[in-house]
Short mmCIF file of C-alpha atoms in Angstrom, two decimals:
data_model
loop_
_atom_site.label_atom_id
_atom_site.label_comp_id
_atom_site.label_asym_id
_atom_site.label_seq_id
_atom_site.Cartn_x
_atom_site.Cartn_y
_atom_site.Cartn_z
CA MET A 26 -149.60 -85.04 23.57
CA THR A 27 -147.66 -82.03 22.58
CA ASP A 28 -145.29 -81.78 19.56
CA THR A 29 -142.30 -81.94 21.92
CA ASP A 30 -143.48 -85.13 23.45
CA LYS A 31 -143.94 -86.66 19.98
CA ARG A 32 -140.35 -85.88 18.93
CA GLU A 33 -138.93 -87.41 22.10
CA GLN A 34 -141.03 -90.53 21.50
CA ILE A 35 -139.63 -90.89 17.92
CA ASP A 36 -136.01 -90.43 19.05
CA SER A 37 -136.40 -93.13 21.71
CA ASP A 38 -137.64 -95.62 19.11
CA VAL A 39 -134.54 -95.25 16.81
CA PRO A 40 -131.95 -98.13 17.25
CA ALA A 41 -128.69 -97.24 18.99
CA GLU A 42 -126.46 -98.17 16.06
CA ALA A 43 -128.24 -95.75 13.80
CA SER A 44 -127.31 -92.94 16.12
CA SER A 45 -123.55 -93.82 16.01
CA PRO A 46 -121.42 -91.23 14.26
CA VAL A 47 -120.44 -92.10 10.71
CA PRO A 48 -116.67 -92.70 10.47
CA ASP A 49 -114.61 -90.56 8.20
CA PRO A 50 -114.09 -92.11 4.79
CA VAL A 51 -110.73 -93.86 4.43
CA ALA A 52 -108.86 -93.36 1.19
CA GLU A 53 -108.16 -96.55 -0.71
CA THR A 54 -104.61 -97.74 -0.36
CA PRO A 55 -102.89 -97.36 -3.76
CA ALA A 56 -101.31 -100.43 -5.26
CA GLY A 57 -97.66 -100.94 -6.18
CA ASP A 58 -94.97 -98.40 -5.28
CA ASP A 59 -97.53 -95.89 -3.97
CA ALA A 60 -98.76 -98.45 -1.42
CA HIS A 61 -95.25 -98.95 -0.11
CA ASP A 62 -94.70 -95.18 0.19
CA THR A 63 -97.93 -94.79 2.12
CA ALA A 64 -97.05 -97.53 4.55
CA ALA A 65 -93.61 -96.09 5.10
CA THR A 66 -95.03 -92.81 6.35
CA GLY A 67 -96.66 -94.60 9.23
CA GLY A 68 -100.00 -92.85 8.73
CA GLY A 69 -102.73 -92.29 6.28
CA GLU A 70 -101.05 -89.33 4.62
CA PRO A 71 -99.97 -90.01 1.07
CA ALA A 72 -96.23 -90.03 0.35
CA VAL A 73 -94.85 -86.80 -1.02
CA GLU A 74 -92.82 -87.12 -4.23
CA THR A 75 -89.63 -85.06 -4.48
CA ASP A 76 -87.15 -84.28 -7.24
CA THR A 77 -84.12 -85.20 -5.07
CA PRO A 78 -82.08 -87.87 -6.92
CA VAL A 79 -81.45 -91.12 -5.12
CA ALA A 80 -77.76 -91.86 -4.53
CA ALA A 81 -76.50 -94.93 -6.39
CA PRO A 82 -74.85 -97.72 -4.40
CA GLU A 83 -71.10 -97.44 -4.07
CA GLY A 84 -70.54 -100.54 -6.16
CA ASP A 85 -72.35 -99.04 -9.15
CA SER A 86 -70.07 -95.97 -9.37
CA SER A 87 -66.90 -97.90 -10.25
CA GLU A 88 -67.84 -98.31 -13.88
CA ASP A 89 -68.65 -94.64 -14.35
CA SER A 90 -65.45 -93.48 -12.65
CA SER A 91 -63.27 -95.85 -14.68
CA GLU A 92 -64.66 -94.51 -17.92
CA GLY A 93 -63.32 -91.05 -17.11
CA GLU A 94 -59.80 -92.28 -16.43
CA SER A 95 -57.23 -91.93 -19.20
CA PRO A 96 -53.93 -93.80 -19.47
CA GLU A 97 -50.86 -91.90 -18.33
CA GLU A 98 -49.16 -90.23 -21.25
CA ASP A 99 -45.61 -91.19 -22.10
CA ASN A 100 -43.69 -88.00 -22.87
CA LYS A 101 -40.28 -89.61 -23.13
CA GLU A 102 -38.03 -88.64 -26.02
CA TRP A 103 -34.59 -89.77 -27.12
CA TYR A 104 -31.54 -87.67 -26.25
CA ILE A 105 -27.83 -88.13 -26.94
CA ILE A 106 -25.25 -87.71 -24.20
CA HIS A 107 -21.53 -87.42 -24.77
CA THR A 108 -19.20 -89.57 -22.68
CA TYR A 109 -15.52 -90.28 -22.31
CA SER A 110 -14.49 -92.64 -25.10
CA GLY A 111 -14.35 -96.23 -23.89
CA PHE A 112 -16.68 -95.59 -20.93
CA GLU A 113 -19.98 -95.91 -22.79
CA ASN A 114 -21.04 -99.18 -21.11
CA LYS A 115 -19.95 -97.92 -17.70
CA VAL A 116 -22.06 -94.78 -18.14
CA MET A 117 -25.05 -96.90 -19.18
CA GLN A 118 -24.81 -99.05 -16.05
CA SER A 119 -24.22 -96.09 -13.73
CA LEU A 120 -27.13 -94.14 -15.16
CA ARG A 121 -29.53 -97.04 -14.67
CA GLN A 122 -28.46 -97.36 -11.04
CA ARG A 123 -28.78 -93.62 -10.44
CA ALA A 124 -32.25 -93.49 -12.01
CA ASP A 125 -33.44 -96.15 -9.56
CA ALA A 126 -31.67 -94.58 -6.59
CA TYR A 127 -33.19 -91.14 -7.23
CA GLY A 128 -36.67 -92.52 -7.94
CA MET A 129 -36.53 -91.43 -11.58
CA GLY A 130 -37.48 -94.78 -13.07
CA ASP A 131 -40.65 -93.26 -14.54
CA LYS A 132 -38.73 -90.37 -16.11
CA ILE A 133 -35.68 -92.19 -17.47
CA GLY A 134 -36.46 -95.14 -19.69
CA GLU A 135 -34.31 -97.09 -22.10
CA ILE A 136 -30.56 -96.48 -22.28
CA LEU A 137 -28.60 -97.69 -25.31
CA VAL A 138 -25.01 -97.95 -26.41
CA PRO A 139 -25.40 -98.44 -30.20
CA THR A 140 -23.36 -101.43 -31.34
CA GLU A 141 -23.19 -103.69 -34.34
CA ASP A 142 -22.15 -107.30 -34.72
CA VAL A 143 -18.97 -107.61 -36.74
CA VAL A 144 -17.52 -110.89 -38.01
CA GLU A 145 -13.76 -110.71 -37.81
CA VAL A 146 -11.51 -113.24 -39.49
CA ARG A 147 -8.27 -114.04 -37.70
CA ASP A 148 -5.99 -116.88 -38.71
CA GLY A 149 -8.72 -118.35 -40.83
CA LYS A 150 -11.28 -118.38 -38.00
CA LYS A 151 -14.41 -116.27 -37.66
CA TYR A 152 -15.14 -114.29 -34.52
CA THR A 153 -18.31 -112.26 -33.92
CA LEU A 154 -17.58 -109.08 -32.00
CA LYS A 155 -19.64 -106.19 -30.68
CA LYS A 156 -18.41 -102.93 -32.12
CA LYS A 157 -19.67 -99.47 -31.17
CA PHE A 158 -20.71 -97.60 -34.28
CA PHE A 159 -21.44 -94.45 -32.26
CA PRO A 160 -18.32 -94.32 -30.03
CA GLY A 161 -18.32 -91.71 -27.28
CA TYR A 162 -22.12 -91.39 -27.22
CA VAL A 163 -25.01 -92.97 -25.31
CA LEU A 164 -28.70 -92.74 -26.19
CA VAL A 165 -31.16 -92.04 -23.37
CA GLN A 166 -34.94 -92.16 -23.55
CA MET A 167 -36.24 -89.73 -20.95
CA GLU A 168 -38.86 -87.17 -20.02
CA MET A 169 -36.86 -83.98 -19.72
CA SER A 170 -37.12 -82.10 -16.44
CA ASP A 171 -34.68 -80.29 -14.17
CA GLU A 172 -34.41 -83.33 -11.90
CA ALA A 173 -33.92 -85.82 -14.74
CA TRP A 174 -31.39 -83.52 -16.42
CA HIS A 175 -29.36 -83.32 -13.19
CA VAL A 176 -29.37 -87.11 -12.69
CA VAL A 177 -28.04 -87.68 -16.21
CA ARG A 178 -25.63 -84.76 -16.35
CA SER A 179 -23.98 -85.55 -13.00
CA THR A 180 -23.36 -89.20 -13.90
CA PRO A 181 -19.60 -89.92 -13.81
CA LYS A 182 -17.86 -89.87 -17.22
CA VAL A 183 -20.72 -87.88 -18.81
CA THR A 184 -19.51 -84.65 -20.39
CA GLY A 185 -22.87 -83.25 -21.47
CA PHE A 186 -25.89 -83.44 -23.73
CA VAL A 187 -25.71 -83.10 -27.49
CA GLY A 188 -27.85 -80.26 -28.82
CA GLY A 189 -27.67 -77.81 -25.93
CA SER A 190 -26.11 -77.85 -22.50
CA GLN A 191 -29.03 -76.53 -20.42
CA ARG A 192 -32.07 -77.43 -22.50
CA PRO A 193 -30.96 -80.04 -25.06
CA LEU A 194 -33.02 -80.81 -28.11
CA PRO A 195 -34.36 -84.36 -28.49
CA MET A 196 -33.58 -86.50 -31.52
CA THR A 197 -36.04 -86.48 -34.38
CA GLN A 198 -38.06 -89.62 -35.00
CA GLU A 199 -36.22 -90.08 -38.29
CA GLU A 200 -32.88 -90.11 -36.49
CA VAL A 201 -34.15 -92.57 -33.90
CA ASP A 202 -35.54 -94.93 -36.54
CA ARG A 203 -32.29 -94.84 -38.52
CA ILE A 204 -30.07 -95.70 -35.54
CA LEU A 205 -32.38 -98.34 -34.07
CA GLY A 206 -32.87 -99.83 -37.52
CA GLN A 207 -29.12 -100.15 -37.97
CA ILE A 208 -28.85 -101.98 -34.64
CA HIS A 209 -31.55 -104.48 -35.62
CA VAL A 210 -30.06 -105.08 -39.07
CA THR A 211 -26.59 -105.89 -37.78
CA GLU A 212 -28.05 -108.20 -35.12
CA ALA A 213 -29.88 -110.16 -37.82
CA LYS A 214 -26.94 -110.17 -40.25
CA PRO A 215 -23.50 -109.55 -38.73
CA LYS A 216 -21.25 -107.30 -40.74
CA PRO A 217 -18.03 -109.02 -41.83
CA LYS A 218 -14.74 -107.41 -41.03
CA PHE A 219 -11.74 -107.96 -43.29
CA ASP A 220 -8.44 -106.21 -42.76
CA TYR A 221 -6.67 -107.42 -45.89
CA LYS A 222 -5.95 -105.18 -48.84
CA VAL A 223 -5.90 -105.62 -52.59
CA GLY A 224 -2.45 -106.81 -53.67
CA GLU A 225 -1.69 -108.55 -50.39
CA THR A 226 -0.54 -112.18 -50.38
CA VAL A 227 -2.75 -114.62 -48.44
CA LYS A 228 -2.81 -118.30 -47.74
CA ILE A 229 -5.93 -120.38 -48.42
CA THR A 230 -6.93 -122.46 -45.41
CA ASP A 231 -10.11 -124.18 -46.58
CA GLY A 232 -11.57 -125.76 -49.71
CA PRO A 233 -9.99 -127.52 -52.70
CA PHE A 234 -7.16 -124.95 -52.86
CA SER A 235 -6.17 -125.32 -49.21
CA ASN A 236 -2.48 -124.47 -48.56
CA PHE A 237 -2.22 -122.56 -51.84
CA THR A 238 -1.05 -118.97 -51.71
CA GLY A 239 -2.36 -116.18 -53.85
CA VAL A 240 -2.74 -112.46 -54.23
CA VAL A 241 -5.92 -110.59 -53.29
CA GLU A 242 -7.31 -109.02 -56.43
CA GLU A 243 -10.79 -107.93 -55.33
CA ILE A 244 -12.76 -107.61 -52.08
CA ASN A 245 -16.57 -107.69 -51.83
CA GLU A 246 -17.55 -106.69 -48.31
CA ASP A 247 -21.30 -106.95 -48.96
CA ARG A 248 -20.97 -110.62 -49.90
CA ALA A 249 -18.05 -111.23 -47.51
CA THR A 250 -15.99 -112.71 -50.31
CA LEU A 251 -12.74 -111.93 -52.07
CA LYS A 252 -11.12 -112.91 -55.32
CA VAL A 253 -7.63 -114.37 -55.05
CA MET A 254 -5.36 -115.03 -57.99
CA VAL A 255 -3.84 -118.47 -57.46
CA SER A 256 -1.08 -119.98 -59.59
CA ILE A 257 -2.26 -123.38 -60.82
CA PHE A 258 0.03 -125.29 -63.19
CA GLY A 259 1.93 -122.11 -63.83
CA ARG A 260 -1.16 -120.15 -64.79
CA ALA A 261 -2.85 -117.43 -62.65
CA THR A 262 -6.40 -118.50 -61.91
CA PRO A 263 -8.98 -116.38 -60.06
CA VAL A 264 -10.58 -118.13 -57.09
CA GLU A 265 -13.50 -116.74 -55.12
CA LEU A 266 -13.25 -117.37 -51.41
CA GLU A 267 -15.03 -116.34 -48.26
CA PHE A 268 -13.23 -114.20 -45.71
CA HIS A 269 -12.75 -117.02 -43.24
CA GLN A 270 -11.05 -119.21 -45.87
CA VAL A 271 -7.81 -117.23 -45.93
CA LYS A 272 -5.17 -115.98 -43.54
CA ARG A 273 -1.82 -114.26 -43.71
CA PRO A 274 1.10 -116.55 -44.51
CA ASP A 275 3.12 -117.83 -41.57
#
C-alpha cells in the first residue's frame, strides 16, 4: 500500500462531525445598557457611542424656560396735568375712559384728584366735605410715550402738563410721598373747618351753657376747639367749646 492509499484510509475513518467547519466565535452579549444597544442594531455589531446630546422631553423644558423669564418692569411715574378749575373730576373720569378706549391701560395707571376731608360746622351741625387741596390739577401715573402723551393731552378740559409741554418732567418721589401722605392723613383724621373769627359773637348750642351767647376769644384749629367768653352772673367767664357746639345768633 502506497503512502497515498494510507492517507485516504485515515481520512475515511475520521467521523463526519469532526470534519465540520468550526463556527466563528460569537462575542458575548454585554449586560445592561450595552446589551440593549446591541439588540437595537439588529445584528451582532456593537452599538456605536456618539457625543450627540439626547433631546429632553418637552415637559421637562418648562422649568428651565420659566427660570429665564423676568417680571415685566413697571416704568410708570407720576405727572401733574393742569385742568380747567372745577373740572378736575370730569377730567379724571374722561381720562380713564380714553385710556381704555385707546388700549393704553398698561401705560396709564392711577389717576388722582387730591382731596382732603374737611369737617364744616353750620348751624351747630357738623358736615364732612371733600375739598380739593390741589385745585386745577390732576395727578396721573403713567409710562411716558408719544401715544400716552397724546391721549392725556387731548383729553377735554386739559390745558397741559406741568414741567414741560412736549416732554414733561415727572414728580420726584419726595413730592409724591408728601401729597399722597397728606391724602391719607386727612382721610384718617378729617380737618375741621371753622369760619368764625376772634371777636365775633356766637351762640352756644350744646352743653351746660346751651343758649348762652359769648364772644370768640381764641381759636385752636388743631384741636378743633375755641374759647368763648360767656357772661355768667355778670362776670366774663372763659368757656372752651368744640366747633360744632356754637353757631351764629339768629
